[in-house]
XYZ file of C-alpha atoms in Angstrom:
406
model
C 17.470 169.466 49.852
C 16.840 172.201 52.347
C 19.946 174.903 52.659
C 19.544 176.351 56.002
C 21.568 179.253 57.869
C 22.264 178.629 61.523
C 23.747 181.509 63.235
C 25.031 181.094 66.591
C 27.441 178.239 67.565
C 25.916 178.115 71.485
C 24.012 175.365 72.688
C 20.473 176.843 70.790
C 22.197 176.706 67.337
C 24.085 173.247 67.550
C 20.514 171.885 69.091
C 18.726 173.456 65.500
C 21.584 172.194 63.604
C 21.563 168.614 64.760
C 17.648 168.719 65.151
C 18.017 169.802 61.058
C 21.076 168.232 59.762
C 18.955 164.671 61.142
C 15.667 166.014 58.943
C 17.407 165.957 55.932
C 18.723 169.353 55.476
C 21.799 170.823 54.260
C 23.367 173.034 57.307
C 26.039 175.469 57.808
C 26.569 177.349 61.248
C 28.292 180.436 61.310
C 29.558 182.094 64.287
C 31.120 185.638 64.678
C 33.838 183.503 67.412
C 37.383 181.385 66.224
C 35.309 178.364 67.901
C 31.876 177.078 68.963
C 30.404 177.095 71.997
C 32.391 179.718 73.824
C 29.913 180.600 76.605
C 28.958 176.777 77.072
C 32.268 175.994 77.856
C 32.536 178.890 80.267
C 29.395 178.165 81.931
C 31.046 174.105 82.394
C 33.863 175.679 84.121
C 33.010 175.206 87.670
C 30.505 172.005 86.540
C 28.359 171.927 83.845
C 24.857 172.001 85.296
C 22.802 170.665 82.432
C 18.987 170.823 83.772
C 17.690 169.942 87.126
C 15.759 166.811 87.862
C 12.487 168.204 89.676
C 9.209 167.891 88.469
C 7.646 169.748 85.332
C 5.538 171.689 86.780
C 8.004 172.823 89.423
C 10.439 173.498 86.871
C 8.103 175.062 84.450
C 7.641 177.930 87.016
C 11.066 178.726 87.407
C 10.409 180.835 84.066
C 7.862 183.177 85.586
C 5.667 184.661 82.984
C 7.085 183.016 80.045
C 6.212 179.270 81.064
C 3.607 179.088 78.648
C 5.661 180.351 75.973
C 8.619 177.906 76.537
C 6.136 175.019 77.605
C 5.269 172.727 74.574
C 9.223 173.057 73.471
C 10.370 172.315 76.874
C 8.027 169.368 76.925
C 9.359 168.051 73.822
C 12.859 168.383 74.734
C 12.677 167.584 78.485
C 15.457 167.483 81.332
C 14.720 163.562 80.912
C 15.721 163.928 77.138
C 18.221 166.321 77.543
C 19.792 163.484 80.377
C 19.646 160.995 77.319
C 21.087 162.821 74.670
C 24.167 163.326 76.846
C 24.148 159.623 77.173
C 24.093 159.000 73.623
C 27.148 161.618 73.469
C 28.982 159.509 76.239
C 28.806 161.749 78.720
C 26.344 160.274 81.214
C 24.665 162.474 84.157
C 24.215 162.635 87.486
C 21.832 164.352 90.503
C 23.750 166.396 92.591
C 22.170 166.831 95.951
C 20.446 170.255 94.928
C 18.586 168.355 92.285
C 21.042 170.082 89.687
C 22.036 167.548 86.778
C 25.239 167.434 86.050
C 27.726 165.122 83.444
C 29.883 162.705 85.035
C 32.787 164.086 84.236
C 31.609 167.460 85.396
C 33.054 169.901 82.367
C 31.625 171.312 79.495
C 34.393 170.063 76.673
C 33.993 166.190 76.900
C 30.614 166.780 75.829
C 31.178 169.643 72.912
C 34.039 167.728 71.478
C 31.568 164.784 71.466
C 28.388 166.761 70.169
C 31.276 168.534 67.206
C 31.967 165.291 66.041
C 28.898 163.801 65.788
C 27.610 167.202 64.075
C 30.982 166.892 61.668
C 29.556 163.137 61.049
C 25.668 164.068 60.049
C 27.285 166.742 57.634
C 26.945 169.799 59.089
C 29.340 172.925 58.024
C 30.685 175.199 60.213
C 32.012 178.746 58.959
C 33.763 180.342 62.213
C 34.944 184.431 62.246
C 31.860 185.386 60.086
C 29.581 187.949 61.873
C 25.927 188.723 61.105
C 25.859 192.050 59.347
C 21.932 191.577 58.014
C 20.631 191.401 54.214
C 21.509 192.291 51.271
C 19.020 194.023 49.152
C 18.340 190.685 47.454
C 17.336 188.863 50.966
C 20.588 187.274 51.017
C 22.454 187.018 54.528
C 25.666 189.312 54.912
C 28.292 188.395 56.955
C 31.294 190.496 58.100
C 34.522 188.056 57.685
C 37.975 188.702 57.219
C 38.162 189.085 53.410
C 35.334 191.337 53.422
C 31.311 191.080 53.289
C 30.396 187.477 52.234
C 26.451 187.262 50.934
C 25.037 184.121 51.847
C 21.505 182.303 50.261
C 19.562 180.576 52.485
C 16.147 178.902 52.303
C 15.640 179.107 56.334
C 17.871 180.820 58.829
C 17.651 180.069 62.242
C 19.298 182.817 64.713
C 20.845 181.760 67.959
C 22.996 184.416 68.935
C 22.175 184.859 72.357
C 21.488 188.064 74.971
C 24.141 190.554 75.569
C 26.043 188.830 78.621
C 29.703 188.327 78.225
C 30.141 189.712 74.736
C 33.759 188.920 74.611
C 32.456 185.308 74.368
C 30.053 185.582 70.907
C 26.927 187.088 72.685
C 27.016 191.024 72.566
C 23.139 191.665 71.367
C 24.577 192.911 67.983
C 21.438 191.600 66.035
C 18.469 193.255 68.169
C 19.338 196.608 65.488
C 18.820 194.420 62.495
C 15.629 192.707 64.111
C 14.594 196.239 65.173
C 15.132 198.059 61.482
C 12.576 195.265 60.739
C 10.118 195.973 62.550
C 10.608 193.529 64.811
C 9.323 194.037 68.551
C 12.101 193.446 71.266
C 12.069 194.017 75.245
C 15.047 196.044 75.908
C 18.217 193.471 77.530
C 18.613 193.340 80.967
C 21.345 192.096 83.234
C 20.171 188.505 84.497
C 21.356 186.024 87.171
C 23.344 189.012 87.874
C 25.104 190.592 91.021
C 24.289 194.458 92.668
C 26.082 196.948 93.753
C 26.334 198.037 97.467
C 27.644 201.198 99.092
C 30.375 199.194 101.205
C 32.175 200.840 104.004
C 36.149 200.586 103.305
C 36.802 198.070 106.382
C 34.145 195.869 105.685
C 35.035 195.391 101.620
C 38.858 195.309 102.211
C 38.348 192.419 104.693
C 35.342 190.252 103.129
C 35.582 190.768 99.601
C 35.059 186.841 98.363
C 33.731 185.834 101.842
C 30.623 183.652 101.082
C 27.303 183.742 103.080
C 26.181 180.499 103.794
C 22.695 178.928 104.865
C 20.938 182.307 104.661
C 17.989 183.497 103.576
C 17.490 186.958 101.737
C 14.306 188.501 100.921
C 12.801 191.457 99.241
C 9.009 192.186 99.906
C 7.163 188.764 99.898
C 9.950 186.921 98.007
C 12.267 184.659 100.069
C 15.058 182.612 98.468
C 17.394 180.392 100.879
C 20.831 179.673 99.510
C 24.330 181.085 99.645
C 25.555 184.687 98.457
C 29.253 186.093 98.013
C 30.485 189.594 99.300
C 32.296 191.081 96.159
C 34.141 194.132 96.166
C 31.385 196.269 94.833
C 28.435 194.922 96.377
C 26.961 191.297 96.450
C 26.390 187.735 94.147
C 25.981 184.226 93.895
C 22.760 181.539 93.797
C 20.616 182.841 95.987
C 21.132 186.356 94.503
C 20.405 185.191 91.231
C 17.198 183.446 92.391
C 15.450 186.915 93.264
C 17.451 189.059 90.641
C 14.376 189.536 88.589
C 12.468 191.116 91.442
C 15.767 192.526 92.685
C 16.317 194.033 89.429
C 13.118 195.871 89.050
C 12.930 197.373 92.250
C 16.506 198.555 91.622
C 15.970 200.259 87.959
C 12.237 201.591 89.506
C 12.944 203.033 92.542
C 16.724 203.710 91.984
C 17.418 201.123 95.069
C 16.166 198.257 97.039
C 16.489 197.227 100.344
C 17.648 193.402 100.830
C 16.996 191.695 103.912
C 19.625 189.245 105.327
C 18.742 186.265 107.330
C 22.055 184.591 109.100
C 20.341 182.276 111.257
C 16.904 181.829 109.099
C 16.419 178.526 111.158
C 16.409 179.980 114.992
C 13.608 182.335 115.741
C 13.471 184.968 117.770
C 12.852 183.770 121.016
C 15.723 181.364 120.987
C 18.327 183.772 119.543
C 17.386 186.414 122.601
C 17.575 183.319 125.053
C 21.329 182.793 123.652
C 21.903 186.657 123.583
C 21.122 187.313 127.137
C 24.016 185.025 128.657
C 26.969 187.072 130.336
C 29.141 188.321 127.821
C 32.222 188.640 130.353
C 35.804 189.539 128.656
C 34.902 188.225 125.332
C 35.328 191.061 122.573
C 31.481 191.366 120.934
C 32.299 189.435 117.540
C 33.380 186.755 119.844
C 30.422 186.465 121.740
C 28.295 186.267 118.898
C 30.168 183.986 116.839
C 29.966 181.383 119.825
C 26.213 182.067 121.421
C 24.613 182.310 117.698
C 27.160 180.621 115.374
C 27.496 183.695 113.461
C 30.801 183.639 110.956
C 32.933 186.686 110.189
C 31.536 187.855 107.286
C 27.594 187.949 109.252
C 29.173 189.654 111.792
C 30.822 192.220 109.684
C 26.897 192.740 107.713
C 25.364 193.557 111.355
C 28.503 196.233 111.908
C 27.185 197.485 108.465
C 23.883 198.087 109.363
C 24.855 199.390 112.676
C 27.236 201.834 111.356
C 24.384 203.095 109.582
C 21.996 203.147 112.174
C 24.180 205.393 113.894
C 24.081 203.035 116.894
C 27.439 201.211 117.977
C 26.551 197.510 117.670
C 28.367 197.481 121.148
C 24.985 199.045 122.199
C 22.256 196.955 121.077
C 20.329 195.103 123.227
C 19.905 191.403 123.310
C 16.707 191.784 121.813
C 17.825 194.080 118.902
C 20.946 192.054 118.252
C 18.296 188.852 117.986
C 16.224 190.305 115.312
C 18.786 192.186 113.551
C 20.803 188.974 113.072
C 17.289 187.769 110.891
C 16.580 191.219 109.099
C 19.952 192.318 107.983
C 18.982 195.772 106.116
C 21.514 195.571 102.428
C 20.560 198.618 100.694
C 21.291 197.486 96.635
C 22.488 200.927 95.009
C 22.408 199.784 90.940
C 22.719 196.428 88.898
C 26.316 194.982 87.860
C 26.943 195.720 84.566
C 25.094 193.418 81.742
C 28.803 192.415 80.362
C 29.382 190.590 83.812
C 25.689 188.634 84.136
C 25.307 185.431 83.431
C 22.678 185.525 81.243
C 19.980 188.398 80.336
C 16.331 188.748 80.735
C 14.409 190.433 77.544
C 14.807 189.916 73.608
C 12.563 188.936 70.754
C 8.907 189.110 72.142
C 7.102 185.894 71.738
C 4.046 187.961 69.664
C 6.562 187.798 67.129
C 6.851 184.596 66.728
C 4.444 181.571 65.481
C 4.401 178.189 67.071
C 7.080 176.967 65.298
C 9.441 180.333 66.895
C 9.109 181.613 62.858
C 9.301 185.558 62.648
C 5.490 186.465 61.506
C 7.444 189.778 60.103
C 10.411 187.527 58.368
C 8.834 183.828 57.128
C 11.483 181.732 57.051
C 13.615 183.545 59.956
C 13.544 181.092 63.410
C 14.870 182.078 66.636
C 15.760 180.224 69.628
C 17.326 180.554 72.925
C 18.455 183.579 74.644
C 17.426 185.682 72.586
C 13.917 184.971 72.901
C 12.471 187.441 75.839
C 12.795 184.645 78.540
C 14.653 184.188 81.883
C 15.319 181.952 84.434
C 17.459 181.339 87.601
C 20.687 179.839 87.521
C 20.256 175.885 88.196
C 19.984 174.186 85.107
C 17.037 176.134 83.512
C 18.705 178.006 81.098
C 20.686 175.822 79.379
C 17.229 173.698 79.206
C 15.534 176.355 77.654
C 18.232 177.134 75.082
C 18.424 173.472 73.861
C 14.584 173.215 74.254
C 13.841 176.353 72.078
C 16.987 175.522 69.952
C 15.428 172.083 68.662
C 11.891 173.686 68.448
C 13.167 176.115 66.039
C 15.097 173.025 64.125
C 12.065 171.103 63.745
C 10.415 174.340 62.933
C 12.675 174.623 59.644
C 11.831 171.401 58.960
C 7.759 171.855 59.257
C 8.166 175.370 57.289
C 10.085 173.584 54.513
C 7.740 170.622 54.053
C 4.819 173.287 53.961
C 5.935 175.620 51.738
């Protein structure tokens, strides 16, 4: 019987595990956290969103440049069989209207505490508060506990210890200095799905910080995304920031800035906004007016004082014509990236030219990786998770391939 290292107790490394422990080997997952899926649960907390239920080749793109990387394991493990092994766990799913797949009883722990136990039940081990410190000089695995190093043999390891979002959680990109010392080739972590920073006047922050954006549509160059964003304290967030952070995040780290454009009323064109912009204003203050002939909220009304403050130009003083197209072309100038402790996930890690078809280590034979750390990202929506129990069972039934070969 095979003895194989797992190490990472997130959705990637109970996916190899099960994949294994169901091929016959003998598995033990260690985790540097008191408990398992730490970041799963977190990401269940306002409704676990699972996959999403739009076509493959749809949802294939959502991963940009690395859709042919992720495609065979994605097709093997598809949001139709990732729907099915919830099932079998008890937890069945649902389409929200978005197209976003969600469990029935919308959290994260039903569905661990079922997936534990039925992990317990196939035999696999779990060794909790042991971190991955590397190899011995024997090729053994080291891990950091509380009594001191612990060596560790291991026919196959697969690692699954995720990017370097919310290290507090199990995932603080500890392991890209062993890979590296190895030779190993890794694109440098980025924050992902994250938020950016804007140069806020004090009015406007103290009074919409938390204030969502609805129905809008922001763009940067030829890239549109419609969706919602949040005001934060420090700048901007939310799903339809996420959607263009890749783009957003390049221009940002390349040119030291970016300039986001803001659409509040992406459905009314021009003409008809300057047809309701031209009625009589009377005694109504200006925020009033606007709120009422273009439906504008608060918070859109506060972003066009922005961007009139730094015009220079009173709002008070724009014409019906500039008020009409500023209310579609909202200039947000992004000043720097939030933090990588505070994204949601991270874009970079091991490059796929490092890896064989079975996500084996050419370098390290007998060394798998799956999910985030693999140099992969995707928007918010369902895809990641998808992708981490996608690449997670690849590398399982890589082990298991590997083992029967050599």
């Amino acid at each position: 019987m095979t003895d194989v290292a797992v190490i990472g107790a997130g959705p990637a490394g109970l996916m190899a595990a099960e994949v294994l422990a169901q091929g016959g080997s003998r598995v033990t997952v260690y985790d540097a956290m008191p408990s398992a899926g730490r970041k799963f649960l977190m990401a269940g907390r306002g409704g676990l969103n699972l996959t999403h239920s739009e076509q493959l080749a749809q949802f294939m793109a959502r991963y940009r440049e690395a859709a042919p990387k992720l495609q065979a394991a994605i097709e093997a493990f598809s949001p139709d069989a990732l729907r099915a092994w919830s099932e079998a766990l008890g937890e069945p799913t649902f389409v929200g209207s978005s197209g976003r797949v969600f469990p029935k009883a919308f959290k994260a722990s039903p569905l661990l505490r079922a997936w534990l136990r039925r992990l317990d039940a196939s035999g696999v081990r779990f060794a909790f508060r042991h971190r991955w410190a590397g190899w011995d000089g024997e090729g053994r695995l080291l891990f950091r506990t509380s009594e001191g190093v612990a060596p560790v043999s291991a026919n196959a390891t697969v690692l699954a210890l995720g990017g370097a979002s919310w290290p507090r959680l199990g995932s603080d990109g500890g392991w890209v200095e062993l890979l590296a010392a190895k030779g190993v080739t890794i694109s440098k972590l980025r924050p992902a799905n994250s938020g950016f920073t804007v140069a806020w006047s004090d009015v406007f922050r103290d009074r919409f910080e938390g204030q969502p954006l609805k129905g809008v549509a922001l763009t940067l160059r030829a890239h549109t995304v419609r969706g919602e964003a949040m005001i934060t304290r420090s700048g901007i967030e939310g799903g339809a920031i996420y959607a263009l952070s890749a783009e957003l995040r390049e221009a940002v780290l390349g040119l030291g800035q970016a300039t986001l454009m803001i659409a509040l009323r992406p459905d009314l064109d021009i003409a008809t906004l300057i047809t309701r912009l031209s009625g009589t204003r009377g005694k109504q203050s200006l925020a009033n007016f606007l709120r009422k002939a273009a439906q504008l909220s608060p918070v859109g009304i506060g972003l066009m004082q922005e961007a009139a403050l730094a015009s220079g130009r009173p709002l008070a003083a724009f014409s019906p014509a500039e008020l009409a197209h500023l209310i579609n072309a909202i200039p947000v100038k992004l000043t720097g990236v939030a933090a990588i402790e505070r994204a949601i996930s991270t874009a970079g890690g091991i490059a796929f030219d490092e890896l064989d078809e079975h996500f084996m280590l050419h370098k390290l034979p007998g060394l798998f990786a799956g999910g985030e750390m693999l140099d992969w990202e995707a928007p918010t929506g369902g895809y990641l998770l998808q992708a981490s129990f996608a690449t997670g069972a690849a590398a399982g039934r890589g082990v298991l391939d590997w083992s029967k070969r050599s």
